[in-house]
PDB file of C-alpha atoms in Angstrom:
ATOM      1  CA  UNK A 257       5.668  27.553  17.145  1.00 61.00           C
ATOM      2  CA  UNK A 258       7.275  28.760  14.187  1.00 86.00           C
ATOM      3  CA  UNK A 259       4.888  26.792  11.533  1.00 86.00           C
ATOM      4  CA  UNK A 260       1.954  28.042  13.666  1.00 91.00           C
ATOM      5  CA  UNK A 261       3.043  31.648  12.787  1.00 94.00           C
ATOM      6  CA  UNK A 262       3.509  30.470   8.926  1.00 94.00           C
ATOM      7  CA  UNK A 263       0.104  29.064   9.247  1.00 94.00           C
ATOM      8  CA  UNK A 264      -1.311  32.441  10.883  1.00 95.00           C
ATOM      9  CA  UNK A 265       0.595  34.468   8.066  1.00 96.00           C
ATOM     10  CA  UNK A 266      -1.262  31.740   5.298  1.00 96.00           C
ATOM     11  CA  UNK A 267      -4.678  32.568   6.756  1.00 96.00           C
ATOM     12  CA  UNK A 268      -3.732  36.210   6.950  1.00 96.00           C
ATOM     13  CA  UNK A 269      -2.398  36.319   3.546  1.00 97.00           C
ATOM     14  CA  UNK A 270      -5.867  34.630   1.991  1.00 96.00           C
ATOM     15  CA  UNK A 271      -7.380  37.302   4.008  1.00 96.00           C
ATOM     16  CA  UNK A 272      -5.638  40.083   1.950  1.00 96.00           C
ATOM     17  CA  UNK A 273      -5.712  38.171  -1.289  1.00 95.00           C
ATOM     18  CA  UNK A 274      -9.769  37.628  -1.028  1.00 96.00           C
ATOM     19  CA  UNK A 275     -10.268  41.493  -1.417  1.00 95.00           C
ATOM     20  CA  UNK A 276      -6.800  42.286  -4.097  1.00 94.00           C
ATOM     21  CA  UNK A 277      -8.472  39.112  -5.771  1.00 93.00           C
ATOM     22  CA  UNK A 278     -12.173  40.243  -6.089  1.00 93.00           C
ATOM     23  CA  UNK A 279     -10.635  43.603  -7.336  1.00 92.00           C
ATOM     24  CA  UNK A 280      -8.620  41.741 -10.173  1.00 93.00           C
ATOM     25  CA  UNK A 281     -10.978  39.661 -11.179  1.00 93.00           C
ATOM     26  CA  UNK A 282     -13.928  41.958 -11.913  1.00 93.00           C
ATOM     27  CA  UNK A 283     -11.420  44.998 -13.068  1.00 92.00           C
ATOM     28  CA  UNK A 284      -9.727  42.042 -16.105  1.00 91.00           C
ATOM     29  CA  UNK A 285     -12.420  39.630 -16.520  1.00 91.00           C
ATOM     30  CA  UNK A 286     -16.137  41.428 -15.768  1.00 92.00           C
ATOM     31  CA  UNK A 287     -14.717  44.225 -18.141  1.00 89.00           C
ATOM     32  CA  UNK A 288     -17.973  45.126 -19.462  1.00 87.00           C
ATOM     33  CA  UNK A 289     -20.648  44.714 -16.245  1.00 89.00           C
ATOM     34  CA  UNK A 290     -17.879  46.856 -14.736  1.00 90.00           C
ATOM     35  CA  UNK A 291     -17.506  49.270 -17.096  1.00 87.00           C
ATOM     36  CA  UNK A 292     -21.147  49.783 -16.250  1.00 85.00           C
ATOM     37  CA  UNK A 293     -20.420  51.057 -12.745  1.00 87.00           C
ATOM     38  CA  UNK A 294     -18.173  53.127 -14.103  1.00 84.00           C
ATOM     39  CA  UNK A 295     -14.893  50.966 -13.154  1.00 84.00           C
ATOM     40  CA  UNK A 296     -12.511  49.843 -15.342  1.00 80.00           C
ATOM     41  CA  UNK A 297     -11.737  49.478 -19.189  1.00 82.00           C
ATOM     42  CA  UNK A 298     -13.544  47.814 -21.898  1.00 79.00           C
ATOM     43  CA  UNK A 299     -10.584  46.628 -23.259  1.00 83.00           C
ATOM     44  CA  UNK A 300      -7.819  45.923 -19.846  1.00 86.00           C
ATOM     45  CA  UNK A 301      -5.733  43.708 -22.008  1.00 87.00           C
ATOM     46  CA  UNK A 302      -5.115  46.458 -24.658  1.00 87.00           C
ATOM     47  CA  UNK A 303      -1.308  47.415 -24.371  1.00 87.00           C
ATOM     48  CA  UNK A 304      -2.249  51.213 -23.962  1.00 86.00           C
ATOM     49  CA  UNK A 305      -4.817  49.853 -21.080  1.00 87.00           C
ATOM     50  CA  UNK A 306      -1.776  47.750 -19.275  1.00 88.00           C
ATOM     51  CA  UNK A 307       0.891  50.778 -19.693  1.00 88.00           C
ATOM     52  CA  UNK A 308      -1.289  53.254 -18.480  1.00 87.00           C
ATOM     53  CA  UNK A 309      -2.514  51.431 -15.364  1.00 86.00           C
ATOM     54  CA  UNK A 310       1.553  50.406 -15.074  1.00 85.00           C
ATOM     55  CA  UNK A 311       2.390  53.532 -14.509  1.00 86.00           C
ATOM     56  CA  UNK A 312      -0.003  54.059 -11.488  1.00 89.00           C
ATOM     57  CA  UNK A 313       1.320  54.662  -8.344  1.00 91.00           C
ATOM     58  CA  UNK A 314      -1.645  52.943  -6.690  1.00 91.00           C
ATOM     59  CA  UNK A 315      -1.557  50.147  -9.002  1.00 90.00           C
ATOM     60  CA  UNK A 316       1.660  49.303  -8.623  1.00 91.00           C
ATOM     61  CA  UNK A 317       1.584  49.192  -4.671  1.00 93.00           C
ATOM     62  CA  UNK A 318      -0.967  46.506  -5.040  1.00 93.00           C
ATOM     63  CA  UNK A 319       0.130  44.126  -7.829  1.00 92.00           C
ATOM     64  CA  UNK A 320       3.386  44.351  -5.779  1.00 94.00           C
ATOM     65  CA  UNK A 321       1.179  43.074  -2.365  1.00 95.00           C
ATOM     66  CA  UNK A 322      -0.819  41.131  -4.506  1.00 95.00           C
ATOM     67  CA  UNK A 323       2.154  39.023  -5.848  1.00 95.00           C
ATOM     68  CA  UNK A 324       4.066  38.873  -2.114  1.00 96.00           C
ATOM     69  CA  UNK A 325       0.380  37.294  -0.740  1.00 97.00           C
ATOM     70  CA  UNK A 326      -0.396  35.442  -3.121  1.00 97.00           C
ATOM     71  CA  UNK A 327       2.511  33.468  -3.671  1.00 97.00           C
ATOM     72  CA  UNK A 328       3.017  33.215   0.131  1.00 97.00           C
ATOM     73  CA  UNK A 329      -0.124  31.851   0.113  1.00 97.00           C
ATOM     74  CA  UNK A 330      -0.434  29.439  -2.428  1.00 97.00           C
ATOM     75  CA  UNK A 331       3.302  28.639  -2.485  1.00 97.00           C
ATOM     76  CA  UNK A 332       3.017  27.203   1.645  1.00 96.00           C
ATOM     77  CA  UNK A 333      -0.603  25.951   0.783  1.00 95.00           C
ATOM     78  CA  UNK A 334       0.720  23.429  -1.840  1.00 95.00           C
ATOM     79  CA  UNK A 335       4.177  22.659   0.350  1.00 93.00           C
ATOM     80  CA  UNK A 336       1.485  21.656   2.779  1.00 91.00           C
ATOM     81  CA  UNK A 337      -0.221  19.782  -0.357  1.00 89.00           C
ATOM     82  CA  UNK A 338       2.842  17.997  -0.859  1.00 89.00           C
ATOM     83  CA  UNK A 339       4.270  17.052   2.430  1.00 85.00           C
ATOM     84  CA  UNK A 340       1.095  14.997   2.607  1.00 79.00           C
ATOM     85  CA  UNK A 341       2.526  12.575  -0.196  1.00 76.00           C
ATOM     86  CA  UNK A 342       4.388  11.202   2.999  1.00 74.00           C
ATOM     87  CA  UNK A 343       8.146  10.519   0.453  1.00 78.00           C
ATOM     88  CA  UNK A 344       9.551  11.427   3.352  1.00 80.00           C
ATOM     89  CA  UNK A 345      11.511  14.063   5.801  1.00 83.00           C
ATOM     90  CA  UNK A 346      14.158  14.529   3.121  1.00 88.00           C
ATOM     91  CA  UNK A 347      11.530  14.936   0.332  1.00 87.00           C
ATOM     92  CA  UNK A 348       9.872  17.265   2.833  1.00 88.00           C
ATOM     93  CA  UNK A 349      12.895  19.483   2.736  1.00 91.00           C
ATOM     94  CA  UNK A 350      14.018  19.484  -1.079  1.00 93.00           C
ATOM     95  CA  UNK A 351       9.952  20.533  -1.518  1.00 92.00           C
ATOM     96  CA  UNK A 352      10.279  23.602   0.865  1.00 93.00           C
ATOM     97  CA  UNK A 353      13.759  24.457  -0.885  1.00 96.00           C
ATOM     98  CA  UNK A 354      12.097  23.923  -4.427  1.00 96.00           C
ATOM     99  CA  UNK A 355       8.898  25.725  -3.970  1.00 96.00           C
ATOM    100  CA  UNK A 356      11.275  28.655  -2.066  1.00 96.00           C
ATOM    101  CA  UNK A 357      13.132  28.966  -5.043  1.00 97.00           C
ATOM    102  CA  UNK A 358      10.300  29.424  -7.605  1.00 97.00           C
ATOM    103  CA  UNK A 359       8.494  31.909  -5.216  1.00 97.00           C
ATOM    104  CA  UNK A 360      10.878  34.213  -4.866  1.00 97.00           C
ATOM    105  CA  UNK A 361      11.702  34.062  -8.756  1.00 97.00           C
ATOM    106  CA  UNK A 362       8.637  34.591  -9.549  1.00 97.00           C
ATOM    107  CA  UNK A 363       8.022  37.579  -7.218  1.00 96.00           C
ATOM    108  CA  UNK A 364      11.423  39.077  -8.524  1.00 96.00           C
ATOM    109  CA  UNK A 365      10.365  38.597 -12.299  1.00 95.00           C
ATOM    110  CA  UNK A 366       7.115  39.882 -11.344  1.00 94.00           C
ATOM    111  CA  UNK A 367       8.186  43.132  -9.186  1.00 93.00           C
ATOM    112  CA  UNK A 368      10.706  43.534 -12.415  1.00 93.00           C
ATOM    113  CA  UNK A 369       7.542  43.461 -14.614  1.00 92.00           C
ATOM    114  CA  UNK A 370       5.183  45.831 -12.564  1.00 89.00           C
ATOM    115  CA  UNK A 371       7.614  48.483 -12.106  1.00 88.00           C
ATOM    116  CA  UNK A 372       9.493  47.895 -15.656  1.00 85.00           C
ATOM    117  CA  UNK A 373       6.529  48.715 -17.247  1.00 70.00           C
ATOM    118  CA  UNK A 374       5.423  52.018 -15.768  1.00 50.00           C
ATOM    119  CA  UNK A 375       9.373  53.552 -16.196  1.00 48.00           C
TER     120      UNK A 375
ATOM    121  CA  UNK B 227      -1.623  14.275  17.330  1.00 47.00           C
ATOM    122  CA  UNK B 228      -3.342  13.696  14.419  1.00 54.00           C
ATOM    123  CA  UNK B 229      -1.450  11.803  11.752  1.00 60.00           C
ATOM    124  CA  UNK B 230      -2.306  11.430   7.882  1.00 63.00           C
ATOM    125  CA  UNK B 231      -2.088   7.965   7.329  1.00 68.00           C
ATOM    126  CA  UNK B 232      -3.968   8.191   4.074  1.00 71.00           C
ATOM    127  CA  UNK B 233      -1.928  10.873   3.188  1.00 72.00           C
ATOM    128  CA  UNK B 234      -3.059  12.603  -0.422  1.00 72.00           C
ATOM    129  CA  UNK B 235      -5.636   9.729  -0.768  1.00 75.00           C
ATOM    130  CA  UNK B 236      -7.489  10.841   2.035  1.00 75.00           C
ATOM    131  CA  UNK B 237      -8.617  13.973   0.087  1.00 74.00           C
ATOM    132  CA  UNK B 238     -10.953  11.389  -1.699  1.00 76.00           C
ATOM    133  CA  UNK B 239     -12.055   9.309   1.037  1.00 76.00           C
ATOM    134  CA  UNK B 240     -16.006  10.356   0.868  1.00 76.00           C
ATOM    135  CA  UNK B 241     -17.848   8.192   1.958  1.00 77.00           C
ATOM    136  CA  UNK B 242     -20.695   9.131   4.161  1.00 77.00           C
ATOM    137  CA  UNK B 243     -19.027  12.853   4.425  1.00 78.00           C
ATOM    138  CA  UNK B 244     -20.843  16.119   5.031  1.00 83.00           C
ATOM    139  CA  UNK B 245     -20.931  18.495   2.744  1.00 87.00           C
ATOM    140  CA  UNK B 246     -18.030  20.792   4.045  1.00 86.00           C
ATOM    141  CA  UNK B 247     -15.758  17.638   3.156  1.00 86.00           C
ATOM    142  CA  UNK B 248     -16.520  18.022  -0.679  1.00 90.00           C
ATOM    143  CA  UNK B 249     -15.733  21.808  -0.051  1.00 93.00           C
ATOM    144  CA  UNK B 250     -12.707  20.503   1.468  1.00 89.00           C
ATOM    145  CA  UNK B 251     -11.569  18.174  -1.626  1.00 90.00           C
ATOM    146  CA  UNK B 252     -12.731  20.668  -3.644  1.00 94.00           C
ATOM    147  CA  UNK B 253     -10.888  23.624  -2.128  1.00 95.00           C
ATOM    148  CA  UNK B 254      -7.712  21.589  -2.396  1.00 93.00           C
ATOM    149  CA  UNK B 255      -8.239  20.660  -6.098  1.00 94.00           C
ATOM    150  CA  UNK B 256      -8.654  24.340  -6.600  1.00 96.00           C
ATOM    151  CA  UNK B 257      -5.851  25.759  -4.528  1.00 96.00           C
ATOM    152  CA  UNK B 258      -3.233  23.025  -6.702  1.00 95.00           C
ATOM    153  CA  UNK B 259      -4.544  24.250 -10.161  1.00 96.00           C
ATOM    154  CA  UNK B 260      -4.196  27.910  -9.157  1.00 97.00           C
ATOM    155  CA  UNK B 261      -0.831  27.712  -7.374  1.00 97.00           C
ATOM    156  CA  UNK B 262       0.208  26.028 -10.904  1.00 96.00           C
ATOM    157  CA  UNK B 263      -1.759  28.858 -12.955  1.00 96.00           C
ATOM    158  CA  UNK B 264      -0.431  31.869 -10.907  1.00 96.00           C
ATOM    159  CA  UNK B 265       3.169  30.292 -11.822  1.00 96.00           C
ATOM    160  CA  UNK B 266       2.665  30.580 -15.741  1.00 96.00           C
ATOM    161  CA  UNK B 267       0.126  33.616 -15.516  1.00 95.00           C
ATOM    162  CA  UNK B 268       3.191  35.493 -14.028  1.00 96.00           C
ATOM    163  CA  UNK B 269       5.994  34.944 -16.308  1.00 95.00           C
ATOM    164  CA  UNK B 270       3.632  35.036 -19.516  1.00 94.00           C
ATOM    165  CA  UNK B 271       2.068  38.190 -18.276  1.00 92.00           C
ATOM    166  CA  UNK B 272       5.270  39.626 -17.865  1.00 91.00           C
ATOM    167  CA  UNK B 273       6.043  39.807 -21.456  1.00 91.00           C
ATOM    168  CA  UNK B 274       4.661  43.039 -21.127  1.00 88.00           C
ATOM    169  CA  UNK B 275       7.647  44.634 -19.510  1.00 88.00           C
ATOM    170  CA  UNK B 276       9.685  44.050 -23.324  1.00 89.00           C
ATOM    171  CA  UNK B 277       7.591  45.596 -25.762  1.00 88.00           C
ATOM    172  CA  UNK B 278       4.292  45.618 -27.284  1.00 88.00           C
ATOM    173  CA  UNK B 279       4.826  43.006 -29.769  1.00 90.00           C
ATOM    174  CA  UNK B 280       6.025  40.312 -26.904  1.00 91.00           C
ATOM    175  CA  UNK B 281       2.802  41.055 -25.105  1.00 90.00           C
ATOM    176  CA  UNK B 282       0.988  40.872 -28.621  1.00 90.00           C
ATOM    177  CA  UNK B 283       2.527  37.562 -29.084  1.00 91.00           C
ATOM    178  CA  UNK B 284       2.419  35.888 -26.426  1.00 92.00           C
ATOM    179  CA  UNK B 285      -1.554  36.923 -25.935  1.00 91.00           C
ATOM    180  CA  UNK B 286      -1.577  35.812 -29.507  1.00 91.00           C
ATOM    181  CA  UNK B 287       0.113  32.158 -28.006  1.00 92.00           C
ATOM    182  CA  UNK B 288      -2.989  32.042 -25.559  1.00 91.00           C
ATOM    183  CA  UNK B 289      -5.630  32.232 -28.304  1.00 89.00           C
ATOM    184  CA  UNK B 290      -6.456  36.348 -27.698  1.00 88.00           C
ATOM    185  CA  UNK B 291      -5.835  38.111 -31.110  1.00 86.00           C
ATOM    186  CA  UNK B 292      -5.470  42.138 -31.616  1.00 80.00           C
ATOM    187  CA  UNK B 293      -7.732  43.794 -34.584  1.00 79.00           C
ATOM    188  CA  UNK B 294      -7.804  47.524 -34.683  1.00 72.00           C
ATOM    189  CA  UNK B 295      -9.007  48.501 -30.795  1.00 72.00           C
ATOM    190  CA  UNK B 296     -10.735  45.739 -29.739  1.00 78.00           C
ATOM    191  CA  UNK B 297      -9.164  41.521 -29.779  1.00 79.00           C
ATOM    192  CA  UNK B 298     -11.047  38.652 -29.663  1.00 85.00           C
ATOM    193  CA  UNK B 299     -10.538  35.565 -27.989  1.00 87.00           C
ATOM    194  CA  UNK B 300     -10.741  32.071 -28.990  1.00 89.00           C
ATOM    195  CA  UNK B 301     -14.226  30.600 -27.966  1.00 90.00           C
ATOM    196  CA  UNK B 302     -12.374  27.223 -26.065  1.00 93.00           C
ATOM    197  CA  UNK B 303      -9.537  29.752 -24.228  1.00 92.00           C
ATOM    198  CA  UNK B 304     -12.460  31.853 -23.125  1.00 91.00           C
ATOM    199  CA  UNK B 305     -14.306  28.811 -22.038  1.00 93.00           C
ATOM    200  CA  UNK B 306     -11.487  27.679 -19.870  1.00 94.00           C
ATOM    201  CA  UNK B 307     -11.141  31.356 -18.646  1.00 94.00           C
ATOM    202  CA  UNK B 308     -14.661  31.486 -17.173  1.00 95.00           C
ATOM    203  CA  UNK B 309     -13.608  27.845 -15.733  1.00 96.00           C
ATOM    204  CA  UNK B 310     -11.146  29.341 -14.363  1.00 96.00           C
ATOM    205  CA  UNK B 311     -12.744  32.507 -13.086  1.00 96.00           C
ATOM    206  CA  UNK B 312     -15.098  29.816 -11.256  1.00 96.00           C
ATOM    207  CA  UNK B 313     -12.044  28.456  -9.318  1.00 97.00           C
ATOM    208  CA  UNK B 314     -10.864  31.364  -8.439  1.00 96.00           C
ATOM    209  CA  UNK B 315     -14.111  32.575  -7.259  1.00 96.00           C
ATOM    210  CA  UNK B 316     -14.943  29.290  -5.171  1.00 97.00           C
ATOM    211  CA  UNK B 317     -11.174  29.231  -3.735  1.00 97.00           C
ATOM    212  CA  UNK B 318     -11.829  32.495  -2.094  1.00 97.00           C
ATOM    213  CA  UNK B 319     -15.653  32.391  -0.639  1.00 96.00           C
ATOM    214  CA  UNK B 320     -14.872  28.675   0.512  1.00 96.00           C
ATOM    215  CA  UNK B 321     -11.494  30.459   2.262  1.00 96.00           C
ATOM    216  CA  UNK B 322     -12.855  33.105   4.132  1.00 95.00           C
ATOM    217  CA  UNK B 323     -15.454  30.683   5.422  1.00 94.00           C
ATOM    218  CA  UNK B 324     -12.013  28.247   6.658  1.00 94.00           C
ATOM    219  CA  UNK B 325     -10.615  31.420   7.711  1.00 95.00           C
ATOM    220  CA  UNK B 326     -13.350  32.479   9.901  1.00 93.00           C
ATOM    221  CA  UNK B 327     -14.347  29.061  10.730  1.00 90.00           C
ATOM    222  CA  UNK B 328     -10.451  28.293  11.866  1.00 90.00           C
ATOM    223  CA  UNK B 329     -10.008  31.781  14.068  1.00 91.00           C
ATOM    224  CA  UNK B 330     -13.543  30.431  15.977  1.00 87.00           C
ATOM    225  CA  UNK B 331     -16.121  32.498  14.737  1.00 88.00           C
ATOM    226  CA  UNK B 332     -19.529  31.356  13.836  1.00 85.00           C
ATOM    227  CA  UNK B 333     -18.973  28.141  15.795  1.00 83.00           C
ATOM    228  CA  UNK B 334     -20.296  28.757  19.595  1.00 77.00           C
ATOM    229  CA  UNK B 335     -19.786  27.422  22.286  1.00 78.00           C
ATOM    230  CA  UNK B 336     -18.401  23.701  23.319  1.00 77.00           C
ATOM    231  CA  UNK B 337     -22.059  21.653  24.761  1.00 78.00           C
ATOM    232  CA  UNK B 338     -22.120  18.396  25.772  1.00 80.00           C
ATOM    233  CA  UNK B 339     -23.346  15.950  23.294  1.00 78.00           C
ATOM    234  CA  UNK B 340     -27.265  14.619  23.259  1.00 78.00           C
ATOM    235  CA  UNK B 341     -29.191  13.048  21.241  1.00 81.00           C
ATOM    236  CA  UNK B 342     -29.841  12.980  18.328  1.00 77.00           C
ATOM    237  CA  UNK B 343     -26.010  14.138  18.725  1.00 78.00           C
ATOM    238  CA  UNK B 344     -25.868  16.787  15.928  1.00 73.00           C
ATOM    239  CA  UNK B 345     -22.392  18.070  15.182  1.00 74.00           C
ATOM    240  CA  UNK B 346     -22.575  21.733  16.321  1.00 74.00           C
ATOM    241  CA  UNK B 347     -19.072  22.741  14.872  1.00 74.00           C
ATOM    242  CA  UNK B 348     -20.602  21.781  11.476  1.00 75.00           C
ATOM    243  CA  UNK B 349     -23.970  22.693  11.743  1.00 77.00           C
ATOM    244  CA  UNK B 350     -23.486  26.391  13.400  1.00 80.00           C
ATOM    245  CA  UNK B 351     -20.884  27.592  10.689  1.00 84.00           C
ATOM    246  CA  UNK B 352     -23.791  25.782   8.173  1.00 89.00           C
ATOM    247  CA  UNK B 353     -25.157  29.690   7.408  1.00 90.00           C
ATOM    248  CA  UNK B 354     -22.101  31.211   6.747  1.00 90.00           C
ATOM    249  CA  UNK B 355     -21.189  28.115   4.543  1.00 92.00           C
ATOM    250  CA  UNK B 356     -24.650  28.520   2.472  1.00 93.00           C
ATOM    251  CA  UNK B 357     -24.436  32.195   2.249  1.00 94.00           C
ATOM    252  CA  UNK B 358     -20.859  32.667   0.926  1.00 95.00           C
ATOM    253  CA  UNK B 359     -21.813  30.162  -1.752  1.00 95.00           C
ATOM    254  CA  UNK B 360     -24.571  32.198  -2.817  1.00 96.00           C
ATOM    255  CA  UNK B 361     -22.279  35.411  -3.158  1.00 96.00           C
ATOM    256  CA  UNK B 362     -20.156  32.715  -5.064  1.00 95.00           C
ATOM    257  CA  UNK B 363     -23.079  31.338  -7.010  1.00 95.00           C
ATOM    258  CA  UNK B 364     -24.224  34.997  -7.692  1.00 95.00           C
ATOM    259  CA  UNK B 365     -20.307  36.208  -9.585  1.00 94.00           C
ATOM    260  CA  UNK B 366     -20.742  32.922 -11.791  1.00 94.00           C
ATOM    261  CA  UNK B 367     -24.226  33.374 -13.085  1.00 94.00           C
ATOM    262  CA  UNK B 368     -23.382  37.366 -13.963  1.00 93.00           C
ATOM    263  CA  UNK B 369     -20.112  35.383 -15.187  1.00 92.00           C
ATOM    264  CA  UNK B 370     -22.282  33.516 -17.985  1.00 92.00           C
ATOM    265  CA  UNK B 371     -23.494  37.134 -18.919  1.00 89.00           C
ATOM    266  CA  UNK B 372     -20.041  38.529 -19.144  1.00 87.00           C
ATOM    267  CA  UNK B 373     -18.184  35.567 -20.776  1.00 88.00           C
ATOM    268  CA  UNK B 374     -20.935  34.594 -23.186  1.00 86.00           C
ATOM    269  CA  UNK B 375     -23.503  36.690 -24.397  1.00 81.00           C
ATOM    270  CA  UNK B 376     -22.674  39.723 -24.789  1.00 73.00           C
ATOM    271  CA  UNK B 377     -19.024  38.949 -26.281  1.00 61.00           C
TER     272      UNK B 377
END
């Protein structure tokens, strides 16, 4: 039961991260076709570009849902990845330890770094 | 239940599959490289939090270089950076057709099996499967416009 609700929260989570995703990537890396809508920068990886948006109240909200989805997502996508490797039931748990570990680093480094940023 | 017994090899086990069993492979390849990019994309990005020459530098360590207002980027990093916006792109369109495909929709209803026994589960969700592509197909060809000709 309980890895049927982590496997509900996966698909959930690559429901979220479809739309934060499709934001991201044509706000940083369609800079200028957006630009022509009138969205975004020219220039998003100009440090005056990443401090201002940093300090955005709305922008902040999502990087921080962005990060907890997406490494809930791709963090329990690749333990499932792994596991298939078949090392074994104690493999099996040093992976899920492991991968735990780095997640939740990373999402602390990366909630220091969103909300560092805008002061 | 269902057991792997091919475990990770199984991924590449082709032969005579449908074409939702390359997206399969593929969406698997894709999901490994971008749990593995999301790692270093997070701690390099967060260089930014220091100070403005960190984030200088350490753009400057990925091939993107500052001049005035504007920076360039290296030819071969942006190359790899449209690859990767490809990924990204399939990973997602090929998800929410899993997604949607896993919670039941687009599927029908169970029928008994005649011939010339078409699989239904494969054949119904066909639609959504070509369709999503083409949204996919449609981000990478305005991709080509954004990454290389008008940079």
């Amino acid at each position: 039961m309980k890895e049927t609700r982590l496997w509900i929260l996966h698909l959930f989570s690559g429901f979220v991260i479809f739309f934060l995703l499709l934001w991201h990537i044509l706000y940083m890396h369609y800079p200028v076709i957006m630009k022509g809508f009138n969205f975004g920068v020219s220039f998003p990886l100009m440090f005056s570009q990443v401090t201002a948006r940093a300090k955005s109240a709305g922008f902040k909200i999502a990087y921080t849902l962005f990060l907890v989805f997406a490494l809930y997502h791709g963090f329990y996508g690749l333990k499932n990845l792994l596991i298939e490797t078949k090392w074994g039931r104690k493999a099996e748990i040093l992976i899920v330890v492991l991968l735990s570990i780095i997640a939740i680093f990373l999402f602390i480094y990366g909630v220091f770094t969103t909300f560092k940023i805008g002061g | 239940m269902f057991k792997n017994r091919q475990g990770i090899k199984g991924w590449f086990y082709l032969r005579g599959a449908n074409f939702e069993r390359y997206l399969y492979t593929l969406h698997r390849i894709t999901g490994f490289i971008l749990v593995l990019y999301i790692t270093v994309h997070i701690i390099l990005m967060g260089s930014r939090a220091f100070s403005e020459t960190a984030w200088r530098s350490v753009l400057s360590f990925i091939g993107i270089t500052f001049e005035d207002s504007i920076y360039h980027i290296n030819p071969v990093v942006h190359f790899f950076e449209y690859l990767l916006v490809i990924a990204i792109l399939f990973h997602a369109f090929n998800g929410i057709r899993l997604i949607l495909t896993e919670l039941g929709f687009f599927i029908g209803r169970p029928r008994r099996p005649e011939y010339p026994y078409v699989s239904y589960s494969i054949a119904r969700p066909r639609p959504l499967m070509i369709f999503l592509m083409i949204i996919m197909f449609f981000f990478a060809v305005i991709g080509i416009y954004e990454f290389f000709l008008i940079h």
